[in-house]
Structure formats: structure tokens, C-alpha cells
Amino acid sequence: MTEQRKARHLAIAGAAVAALALSACGGGDGGNGGGGNGGTDGAQPVEGGGTISAYNCEPQNLVPGNSTEVCGSWVLDHLFTGLVQADTETYEPIPGVAESWETEDATTWTFTLGEDWTFHNGDPITAQTFVDTFNWVVDPENAQQSANFFELFAGYDAVVEGEAEELEGVRAIDDYTLEIELTEPFSPLPDMLTYTAFYPMPEVAFEDIEAYEQAPIGNGRYQIDGEWEHDVQIAANRFEDYAGENPGLPERIEWRIYSDIDTAYMDVQAGQLDLLDTTPPNRLSQLEADFGENHVSFDTGAFTYLGFPLYQEEFQDPDVRHALSMAIDRQEIIDGIFDGAQTPATSIIPEFLPEGRDGVCEYCEFDPEAAAELYESAGGPSELTVYFNSGAGHEQWVEAVTNQWQQNLGIESIEFQSLEFAQYLDLHDTQAVTGPFRLGWTISYPSAQYAMEPIYTTGQSSNYTGFSNEEFDNLIDEANSNPDPDEASALYQEAEEILLEEMPVIPMWFSSYTVVYSDRVNGETVQMGEGNTFTHLWQIELVES
């Protein structure tokens, strides 16, 4: 990896992944509550599409470049369409506003835009729209939280440091041709452009961004109806002039804002809500009794791992790390503590991505006898200090892991260090961690690159293990610079195999989410979106018996 590589300051999922659970709730007409059968027997689609209402937590922001959490992103993904979208089944990049794109070197990209796209207020969308939006997002005066996703764009540093007013690497060649120039080859650019930070905004947004945020004008399948009613709801109607393919099915979406997810669960039971996409853990054991067949589970890209401080001598032998991983019965912990609501990780790349593979982690298989032999022969430490962030529900499962280590490896003494998340990261920043530690990572856009590069390549700000492997770094660089998607995918998989052999982290599990829904919802149309923790409501069909 070149020394010139910029560290991408990308957010650790941490405690927020578990805390920010999204779901959906629905209008009470026609809902039969628990014990439903999916709402499909003898039912017909609602004429015109109907109204689906959806549980949501209160968003922090509704400006695309400032949205970094799922509560806001879920709404924005329906109000906006970017240059590129992710296919809802394969997660591969497909046309959005851009009909096509091409590159010869993965550094300079040319996007050909469709000519029929407009914002909900009728303003046309051209290449200059994206130039203006991207420049506004990266302008330090606008303090947008997602500005760092533009770090690879040529001229980013000059804008951030105040030497330039515009990005050198974003150019409108003509009304419908956009050119993006990067500072280094980056083949996953189309995947990254699916992220909310790259959604286009109309000129009116820049005139009064605070007013705009209360009623965002987008170009997506749905347009906001009225204003964001804080702590109450956000409503949107289907945009009948949507220029893209696959317009929304429901006529109207109502995101109703709840402060208590258990209340939302009971409202779905009562037929007052249509859909809740994250069932509370304490309710998982009663799903069949409460909802019959009206529930479905999905794996996500939210990845939990136990990392090693490789700057500590006792963890530098890979066999020590292998043994600690093999001594963990992940399924036992998932069943006993999470009621089965996690999926044991046998890979680093989430399985739903094109590069994802199940069962590629040899040392993730529970084998206590082999683990004990390996740990003893490698001279594994007899005392450990284990670290995790407090206040996020990690105490019980971390203790279960350490109990298994003591039982299966004969470790004599294990202590715990638990800190608030900000202090916890400070400890990592100063390399003051002396033992295995819990962290998480979630992918903001569907790419194998994002699942690995920010936390494992040399010198990255989120590489808290201190892992450094030249072959791995080179493979990531080669994959990033290879414009052929199939060849890049193979390189990312090779890089993953190095991680699973060297094991700077122990893969624990990928979070799974269970959706419950009323009889008004055709359960066959419920699916997750882009590997995140929310559903594409625009695809959901409502039915009436």
C-alpha cells in the first residue's frame, strides 16, 4: 500500500448499531394482529397502492450529506435517488440518475446521466447539479458529517484546507455528462456512490438549509408531504413523475416516530402498525404465538468481532489467536443470550455481498480440544484483560466468551475493562489496550472494500489492532485499482483469506434482524435493503382480503 494513501475517517459502528433499530408501523384499517398468515390468502393488492406506515426512531438529520445514522437514511433513501443505486437482490451497482458509467483506469470516471430526471419541485437535474451538491457537502463551512467520503476526489484536501472553493475532480462536461477524477484508482466508486452523502440537492437547499431539512426536496420515488413532524411522523407520497425504473408500490408512506420499540411491537399485534423491522430481543421467543407466519429474518452487514492488540507481544503468534477463536462456541452464546438473533461469522466479508462466502474461516469452527493443544504449544497467556464499551449490552456475552476460554483453554485469570464509548476509543488511539477487545463495524455501502480496507490496512485510523501485512495491503490496492469487477472481486477474496489466516480479529457474528408485519402486508415483498438494517418500503405490496 502506498504511503500516500489517505486515512479515511469512517465511523466505527460501535454501540450505535445495536441502538439504532428501524422498523415500520402501519395504519390500523384491516390489520388482524397476531397469528396472521402473511396477508396473502384470498387477498388482492390494494387499489392504487394504499398507505403503509412505518416505525422509525427520530432522525438526527435529514440533509443527505449530514446523515450518518439509519433513522434519517431510511427516509432519505425513499426521497432521493443518486447517480447509482444498489440492486435490491444482488447489491451490485445499477443505474440511478446515471444511465451508464465507464473508466479505463479506475481513476477518471465518466457518468452519462438520464435526461428526464427532475426534483420534486420540477427543477431539472443535470451534471452541474452534482457538481454543486458535492462542492457544497465538502465545504468546511457547511460542516457536513459525511464530507470525508469525498476524500479520494481530486482537490478535496485543497477545499478542506481553504485553498480552493471547488473540487478539482468533479466536472460537468456538458448537461448530462459528469466526470469524476480521483487521486488514486478506486474500482468500488460506483458502490460508494450509492451512499446518502452523494444524493443530489436542488438549488433551493443551499439558500436556507435549515428550512430545507424540515421538508427535503429530492428526486426519489417519494416526495415529502408537509414537514418533518419531530418526534411524531414523517409522511411522503409516491412521486408519479419518477424518472427511474421500479416506482414505488404504496401510494403513501408514513414513518411514525416511536421512542419505545416494545410499544411498536404491540401496535403491530393490534393491527395499528403495518411493519416493524427490528423485533426487540425480549420478544423473539414469542414470535410464532404473536404473529404466526407474519415475520421474517435477515442477515445484515453489522459485524461484531474481538480484536487483538498486536502491538502486545503475547498476541503476536497467530496460533494464540487461532486457539482463542476455536475455543469459542458462537452458536451456544447466540442461542443462550440472543435467542438466536445473530448469525455466527465464518467470514469477514458479509455473505450477502457478491464476494461473500460462507464457511471460509477455518479457525471459526468450535474445536475445544484442538484449541487447547494449540494454545499450550503456542505459549498463550495464562492471564487476560478483556475490553469492551459499557452501556451497550455487551457485558453478558463477553463474560460468556471468557467463561469458555477459561473452561476450554485453562486460562487462570481474566479481568474486565469497561469504559464509555468515547473513552474506549481514546484507549485504542493511544494503544493502551493490553488484551482482546470488542468492536463492531457496519458497511455504509455494499462493497467488500468497505468491509475490510478501513479497519485492516496499514495506518488506517480505524485499524485498532495495529495489523500490518504488505501482501494484504497490496491486494486491496490491486482490487481498488482494477476496473474489471470480477477480477477485483477475486482480489478482495484473496485479501479476506489473508485476514482469516492471520486473524487480527476473531469474527463473532453478523447481526440479524427480524421483521414482523400485519395482515395488510404481503410478506413475500418484504426484504432488507443494501445490507443495512431497514427495508425498502417502496417495494412492499399492501393487500386487502
Tab-separated table of N, CA and C in Angstrom, residues 7 21 29 50 129 137 149 406:
chain	number	residue	atom	x	y	z
A	7	ALA	N	-5.898	8.264	5.167
A	7	ALA	CA	-6.727	7.540	6.127
A	7	ALA	C	-8.161	8.039	5.998
A	21	ALA	N	-32.274	0.841	15.871
A	21	ALA	CA	-33.050	-0.182	15.199
A	21	ALA	C	-34.232	0.460	14.496
A	29	ASP	N	-56.428	0.173	9.687
A	29	ASP	CA	-57.552	-0.379	8.960
A	29	ASP	C	-57.209	-1.726	8.372
A	50	GLY	N	-52.326	2.065	-1.750
A	50	GLY	CA	-52.619	2.212	-0.326
A	50	GLY	C	-51.538	2.945	0.449
A	129	THR	N	-25.808	19.863	-11.370
A	129	THR	CA	-26.475	19.619	-10.083
A	129	THR	C	-25.555	18.859	-9.144
A	137	VAL	N	-21.295	19.932	-0.073
A	137	VAL	CA	-21.101	18.963	1.010
A	137	VAL	C	-19.690	19.038	1.584
A	149	PHE	N	-16.338	11.193	2.949
A	149	PHE	CA	-16.493	10.178	1.915
A	149	PHE	C	-15.974	10.675	0.561
A	406	GLN	N	-11.787	-19.879	29.760
A	406	GLN	CA	-11.262	-20.481	30.988
A	406	GLN	C	-11.522	-21.982	31.021
